Structure formats: C-alpha cells, structure tokens
Amino acid sequence: MACDSIPVSCCISCSPMTRETATDSRQDILRTAARLFQQRGYDATSMNDVAAALKLSKGGLYHHFQSKDEILFNLMDHAMDITQERVIDPVRGVADPEQRLRMLIRLHIEVVLSERDREITVMLHENHPLPPGLRRRINSRKKNYVHFMENLIAEVQRVRQSTGTVNPRAAVFALLGMINWIYQWYKPEGTLQGEQLAQQFTAIFFAGAFQ
Amino acid sequence: MACDSIPVSCCISCSPMTRETATDSRQDILRTAARLFQQRGYDATSMNDVAAALKLSKGGLYHHFQSKDEILFNLMDHAMDITQERVIDPVRGVADPEQRLRMLIRLHIEVVLSERDREITVMLHENHPLPPGLRRRINSRKKNYVHFMENLIAEVQRVRQSTGTVNPRAAVFALLGMINWIYQWYKPEGTLQGEQLAQQFTAIFFAGAFQ
C-alpha cells in the first residue's frame, strides 16, 4: 500500500489525453474522498460515489484502492505524513527545547487552520471503524507523535525547573485537546484568528504546564 | 418532539406483559441507538437495526421516533440535558466564581468519564449531518454553554485581577478542548484517572487562564 507501488506518474505520462489521467492520482482520489466523507458521512459514501465525483470509471478507482477501508487508511496515513512534514520535521531542527515547543504549537495550529490540510487531517479524529491491522498502524503513528510531544514538554519542564505540579502526560493531552478541538469550533470569519490563536494558546499552555 | 408529547408511561402501564413494554421507553431506544451508531457508524445503522437490537417491532420504534434524524437529534438534546443537570445546574448554586469554575471543570470531566453518560454525550461531537432546523437547536444549546463558561472565566479574571494576557474566548475553547478531547484518548485502565485528571487539568487551566 506504499505510494510508490503504483505508477501514477507513468499512467499520467503515457496517456495524457484521456479524462482519467487528469484526476488519476492517489492524492486527488484521497482529497475527493475526504470531502465526500465529510459531506455525506463515511458510511453513506460508496466507492461508486467516489469514482463518479472524480469522473473516473470504477476500474480506474479500483486500480488505486481496492476498498473504502483502504482509502480511509491512506487518508489517515496521509494526514500523519502532513503532521510529520509540516510539524515534526521542521521543529527537529530547533535546538532550544522551549523554542521547539513554541514552534510545534504554532505549526500544528497552522495545519489545523489550513483549509487544504484540514479536510485531510480532520479524518484522523473521526471514529470510523478500520480493520484492526490498519487501525493499529495509524494508532502507532499517533502514539509516536504523543510521545514526541510528551518528551519535549518534560524537557522544557527540566530546563525551566518546573515545580512538578503538572505531569507531562496530562499536559500533552491538554495541549492536543486545545489544538485538535479547533476543528470543532473554528470559523474563518470568526473573531479568533490564526496568529492570535497560536499566541493565546501558547500563553495559556506555557503558564499552565510550566509552573 | 418534546419528551412529554409521547405517553411512554401510559404505554408501559397499560400492557405490562408484552415484550415491547420492557424496552419501550425513549431512553432505552436512545441508549441502544447511541451504542449502535458508535459500533457500526451512524450511516450504516438503519431504523430496522435499532428496532431489532431492542427486540421491538418496526411500528413500536416508529411510535416514538419517525426517523434516524429524530433519534440523533433527541440523543444530542439528551446529551445537553445531561450537561445541564450534571454540570450547569449544580454549579449555579456556588456563590464564589473561582469555586464555581473549579466545580464546573470537575463535574464536566466526571460526565465525560462516566461510562453511562459517555455513550450519549460523545454523540454531541460526531459530525453527522442533521437537518438545518434541528442542527440549529443543538448548536444554540451548545453556544449557551460556551457563553456561560466564557462569562464565568471573565468573572474569575476580574476577581483575580488578571493581567489581560488571555482573552476569555480563547480560554473557553482551550478548556472545552482539553475536556472534550478526553473522549479520544481516555482508557479506564490507563495511568491518568478521574480525580487526578480533574486536578491536573484544573491546575493547568487556572495557571494558564488567570495570569
């Protein structure tokens, strides 16, 4: 199920004039599927619906994904790739732990607020049943991110010589809750916007977790 | 769609010997539907499935609820009743604003951790499409709770003469995120449990929001 196992670029370059080639990438399929799942509900969306929305033949869709489970797994896996590339990889380059955590909070909020990323990453938090093997693979990636943050919070507590009132495990779930809950209430036209939101949540979390 | 428009108690008292009477209460129907929606997905659960799980005839179910939308709306409305009865009403009796907020945090976390309440209240946060009129009624109750908390946070900031670093709107969404995200990670067998969780989140939030 690795991305490179399917020669998307070959298909596109070999037959450039057919309709299928224009949307025949896994990324397009995942993005369209994510939109349909959110508009109609995951269970109410069929493989036929996904194919029709992309103006693909059923065969064209099944060439890439054998089932809706496979689409959902790849959506969630892609959401974790986004988190890796937009949040984890950039902050790894920051030497100072406090600055690393501040940057992590800002970048994670940016991913949640980005309209393009949001339609993919929100799927991580919907409770659709996945087959156990696929569910475990996603949960393992989620847990790695939680541990990465938890270790970083513990490191900042050591640097700041925190009193030990707050344990890093409670703090990491508090922070993930603050950030991931944004999906539930955020409106682009609302009063609380990007930079201000990151600044406010950083202020609340830092004063809260590093007493 | 008000609860008192359907004579549940009359049905039960009139024909006590039939199977239908045993489970023929709206509460039982809502609880069973909530469980099925979470196990199988909302869209994949039919009215027939709900009736079968309750060993009700289809007519018996339709006597109470005309559609799955009506069940979902009533589930969400019941979840807001639980919030009102278990959180909002009890804290209204507390004169001191700081104690009122501490109690609100503890009681709201208790509702989330209560196995019995959780299967109902988690439905508030699933993004299933409801008809616009019903969606508006639920959103209005949610907004009332947000405003109640926001006003309380602002009041505590005044009493504590906070510096104004944190605005109450950002703080209320941070707090709701911390608490409502518990649905996503909490395990009864985990290391972070009820009383400790309430104490940790209260410590983080108070230091964070009342600088």
PDB file of N, CA, C and O in Angstrom, chain B residues 161-192:
ATOM      1  N   GLN B 161      -7.957  39.824  39.269  1.00  0.00           N
ATOM      2  CA  GLN B 161      -7.228  40.952  38.649  1.00  0.00           C
ATOM      3  C   GLN B 161      -6.155  40.468  37.692  1.00  0.00           C
ATOM      4  O   GLN B 161      -4.972  40.834  37.800  1.00  0.00           O
ATOM      5  N   SER B 162      -6.595  39.593  36.754  1.00  0.00           N
ATOM      6  CA  SER B 162      -5.667  39.052  35.761  1.00  0.00           C
ATOM      7  C   SER B 162      -5.115  40.167  34.888  1.00  0.00           C
ATOM      8  O   SER B 162      -5.737  41.225  34.732  1.00  0.00           O
ATOM      9  N   THR B 163      -3.970  39.892  34.277  1.00  0.00           N
ATOM     10  CA  THR B 163      -3.266  40.930  33.508  1.00  0.00           C
ATOM     11  C   THR B 163      -3.902  41.227  32.152  1.00  0.00           C
ATOM     12  O   THR B 163      -3.532  42.195  31.499  1.00  0.00           O
ATOM     13  N   GLY B 164      -4.813  40.368  31.707  1.00  0.00           N
ATOM     14  CA  GLY B 164      -5.419  40.577  30.390  1.00  0.00           C
ATOM     15  C   GLY B 164      -4.647  39.918  29.260  1.00  0.00           C
ATOM     16  O   GLY B 164      -4.950  40.130  28.083  1.00  0.00           O
ATOM     17  N   THR B 165      -3.634  39.123  29.599  1.00  0.00           N
ATOM     18  CA  THR B 165      -2.870  38.400  28.571  1.00  0.00           C
ATOM     19  C   THR B 165      -3.778  37.454  27.783  1.00  0.00           C
ATOM     20  O   THR B 165      -3.644  37.323  26.563  1.00  0.00           O
ATOM     21  N   VAL B 166      -4.670  36.791  28.496  1.00  0.00           N
ATOM     22  CA  VAL B 166      -5.503  35.752  27.880  1.00  0.00           C
ATOM     23  C   VAL B 166      -6.936  36.240  27.767  1.00  0.00           C
ATOM     24  O   VAL B 166      -7.517  36.710  28.750  1.00  0.00           O
ATOM     25  N   ASN B 167      -7.503  36.142  26.558  1.00  0.00           N
ATOM     26  CA  ASN B 167      -8.904  36.558  26.461  1.00  0.00           C
ATOM     27  C   ASN B 167      -9.839  35.384  26.726  1.00  0.00           C
ATOM     28  O   ASN B 167      -9.527  34.231  26.406  1.00  0.00           O
ATOM     29  N   PRO B 168     -10.988  35.678  27.364  1.00  0.00           N
ATOM     30  CA  PRO B 168     -11.883  34.611  27.812  1.00  0.00           C
ATOM     31  C   PRO B 168     -12.393  33.720  26.681  1.00  0.00           C
ATOM     32  O   PRO B 168     -12.659  32.536  26.897  1.00  0.00           O
ATOM     33  N   ARG B 169     -12.484  34.261  25.478  1.00  0.00           N
ATOM     34  CA  ARG B 169     -12.959  33.452  24.353  1.00  0.00           C
ATOM     35  C   ARG B 169     -11.925  32.375  23.995  1.00  0.00           C
ATOM     36  O   ARG B 169     -12.270  31.219  23.780  1.00  0.00           O
ATOM     37  N   ALA B 170     -10.645  32.759  23.932  1.00  0.00           N
ATOM     38  CA  ALA B 170      -9.600  31.761  23.668  1.00  0.00           C
ATOM     39  C   ALA B 170      -9.556  30.760  24.821  1.00  0.00           C
ATOM     40  O   ALA B 170      -9.410  29.548  24.608  1.00  0.00           O
ATOM     41  N   ALA B 171      -9.717  31.271  26.048  1.00  0.00           N
ATOM     42  CA  ALA B 171      -9.627  30.395  27.220  1.00  0.00           C
ATOM     43  C   ALA B 171     -10.760  29.364  27.241  1.00  0.00           C
ATOM     44  O   ALA B 171     -10.539  28.191  27.568  1.00  0.00           O
ATOM     45  N   VAL B 172     -11.986  29.774  26.877  1.00  0.00           N
ATOM     46  CA  VAL B 172     -13.102  28.825  26.942  1.00  0.00           C
ATOM     47  C   VAL B 172     -12.909  27.710  25.913  1.00  0.00           C
ATOM     48  O   VAL B 172     -13.173  26.538  26.192  1.00  0.00           O
ATOM     49  N   PHE B 173     -12.401  28.047  24.729  1.00  0.00           N
ATOM     50  CA  PHE B 173     -12.183  26.994  23.723  1.00  0.00           C
ATOM     51  C   PHE B 173     -11.003  26.100  24.115  1.00  0.00           C
ATOM     52  O   PHE B 173     -11.012  24.895  23.820  1.00  0.00           O
ATOM     53  N   ALA B 174     -10.007  26.674  24.766  1.00  0.00           N
ATOM     54  CA  ALA B 174      -8.899  25.847  25.268  1.00  0.00           C
ATOM     55  C   ALA B 174      -9.432  24.842  26.296  1.00  0.00           C
ATOM     56  O   ALA B 174      -9.128  23.644  26.237  1.00  0.00           O
ATOM     57  N   LEU B 175     -10.256  25.322  27.213  1.00  0.00           N
ATOM     58  CA  LEU B 175     -10.777  24.447  28.280  1.00  0.00           C
ATOM     59  C   LEU B 175     -11.714  23.373  27.723  1.00  0.00           C
ATOM     60  O   LEU B 175     -11.612  22.189  28.076  1.00  0.00           O
ATOM     61  N   LEU B 176     -12.615  23.780  26.827  1.00  0.00           N
ATOM     62  CA  LEU B 176     -13.521  22.791  26.229  1.00  0.00           C
ATOM     63  C   LEU B 176     -12.739  21.761  25.428  1.00  0.00           C
ATOM     64  O   LEU B 176     -13.087  20.577  25.412  1.00  0.00           O
ATOM     65  N   GLY B 177     -11.670  22.205  24.755  1.00  0.00           N
ATOM     66  CA  GLY B 177     -10.821  21.272  24.017  1.00  0.00           C
ATOM     67  C   GLY B 177     -10.170  20.266  24.942  1.00  0.00           C
ATOM     68  O   GLY B 177     -10.211  19.059  24.706  1.00  0.00           O
ATOM     69  N   MET B 178      -9.564  20.763  26.029  1.00  0.00           N
ATOM     70  CA  MET B 178      -8.928  19.860  26.992  1.00  0.00           C
ATOM     71  C   MET B 178      -9.912  18.793  27.461  1.00  0.00           C
ATOM     72  O   MET B 178      -9.598  17.606  27.514  1.00  0.00           O
ATOM     73  N   ILE B 179     -11.114  19.240  27.835  1.00  0.00           N
ATOM     74  CA  ILE B 179     -12.081  18.306  28.435  1.00  0.00           C
ATOM     75  C   ILE B 179     -12.715  17.394  27.380  1.00  0.00           C
ATOM     76  O   ILE B 179     -12.783  16.179  27.543  1.00  0.00           O
ATOM     77  N   ASN B 180     -13.177  17.963  26.289  1.00  0.00           N
ATOM     78  CA  ASN B 180     -13.896  17.134  25.314  1.00  0.00           C
ATOM     79  C   ASN B 180     -12.969  16.206  24.524  1.00  0.00           C
ATOM     80  O   ASN B 180     -13.429  15.215  23.956  1.00  0.00           O
ATOM     81  N   TRP B 181     -11.678  16.522  24.497  1.00  0.00           N
ATOM     82  CA  TRP B 181     -10.724  15.638  23.821  1.00  0.00           C
ATOM     83  C   TRP B 181     -10.487  14.349  24.610  1.00  0.00           C
ATOM     84  O   TRP B 181      -9.974  13.364  24.070  1.00  0.00           O
ATOM     85  N   ILE B 182     -10.870  14.370  25.882  1.00  0.00           N
ATOM     86  CA  ILE B 182     -10.704  13.162  26.716  1.00  0.00           C
ATOM     87  C   ILE B 182     -11.387  11.959  26.050  1.00  0.00           C
ATOM     88  O   ILE B 182     -10.910  10.832  26.150  1.00  0.00           O
ATOM     89  N   TYR B 183     -12.510  12.212  25.359  1.00  0.00           N
ATOM     90  CA  TYR B 183     -13.196  11.112  24.646  1.00  0.00           C
ATOM     91  C   TYR B 183     -12.243  10.363  23.723  1.00  0.00           C
ATOM     92  O   TYR B 183     -12.432   9.186  23.457  1.00  0.00           O
ATOM     93  N   GLN B 184     -11.235  11.062  23.180  1.00  0.00           N
ATOM     94  CA  GLN B 184     -10.370  10.469  22.165  1.00  0.00           C
ATOM     95  C   GLN B 184      -9.281   9.580  22.750  1.00  0.00           C
ATOM     96  O   GLN B 184      -8.793   8.691  22.059  1.00  0.00           O
ATOM     97  N   TRP B 185      -8.823   9.857  23.955  1.00  0.00           N
ATOM     98  CA  TRP B 185      -7.648   9.121  24.440  1.00  0.00           C
ATOM     99  C   TRP B 185      -7.890   8.346  25.724  1.00  0.00           C
ATOM    100  O   TRP B 185      -7.111   7.443  26.059  1.00  0.00           O
ATOM    101  N   TYR B 186      -8.957   8.659  26.441  1.00  0.00           N
ATOM    102  CA  TYR B 186      -9.137   8.072  27.776  1.00  0.00           C
ATOM    103  C   TYR B 186      -9.364   6.562  27.739  1.00  0.00           C
ATOM    104  O   TYR B 186     -10.166   6.064  26.945  1.00  0.00           O
ATOM    105  N   LYS B 187      -8.638   5.866  28.607  1.00  0.00           N
ATOM    106  CA  LYS B 187      -8.886   4.431  28.806  1.00  0.00           C
ATOM    107  C   LYS B 187      -9.056   4.182  30.296  1.00  0.00           C
ATOM    108  O   LYS B 187      -8.206   4.616  31.088  1.00  0.00           O
ATOM    109  N   PRO B 188     -10.131   3.482  30.693  1.00  0.00           N
ATOM    110  CA  PRO B 188     -10.365   3.270  32.133  1.00  0.00           C
ATOM    111  C   PRO B 188      -9.181   2.584  32.811  1.00  0.00           C
ATOM    112  O   PRO B 188      -8.982   2.739  34.009  1.00  0.00           O
ATOM    113  N   GLU B 189      -8.392   1.820  32.020  1.00  0.00           N
ATOM    114  CA  GLU B 189      -7.258   1.109  32.631  1.00  0.00           C
ATOM    115  C   GLU B 189      -5.954   1.913  32.536  1.00  0.00           C
ATOM    116  O   GLU B 189      -4.891   1.418  32.940  1.00  0.00           O
ATOM    117  N   GLY B 190      -6.032   3.130  32.000  1.00  0.00           N
ATOM    118  CA  GLY B 190      -4.824   3.945  31.817  1.00  0.00           C
ATOM    119  C   GLY B 190      -4.283   4.518  33.128  1.00  0.00           C
ATOM    120  O   GLY B 190      -4.884   4.340  34.199  1.00  0.00           O
ATOM    121  N   THR B 191      -3.141   5.211  33.014  1.00  0.00           N
ATOM    122  CA  THR B 191      -2.500   5.719  34.234  1.00  0.00           C
ATOM    123  C   THR B 191      -3.141   7.017  34.727  1.00  0.00           C
ATOM    124  O   THR B 191      -3.034   7.355  35.902  1.00  0.00           O
ATOM    125  N   LEU B 192      -3.782   7.745  33.833  1.00  0.00           N
ATOM    126  CA  LEU B 192      -4.348   9.045  34.205  1.00  0.00           C
ATOM    127  C   LEU B 192      -5.838   8.869  34.506  1.00  0.00           C
ATOM    128  O   LEU B 192      -6.638   8.662  33.592  1.00  0.00           O
TER     129      LEU B 192
END
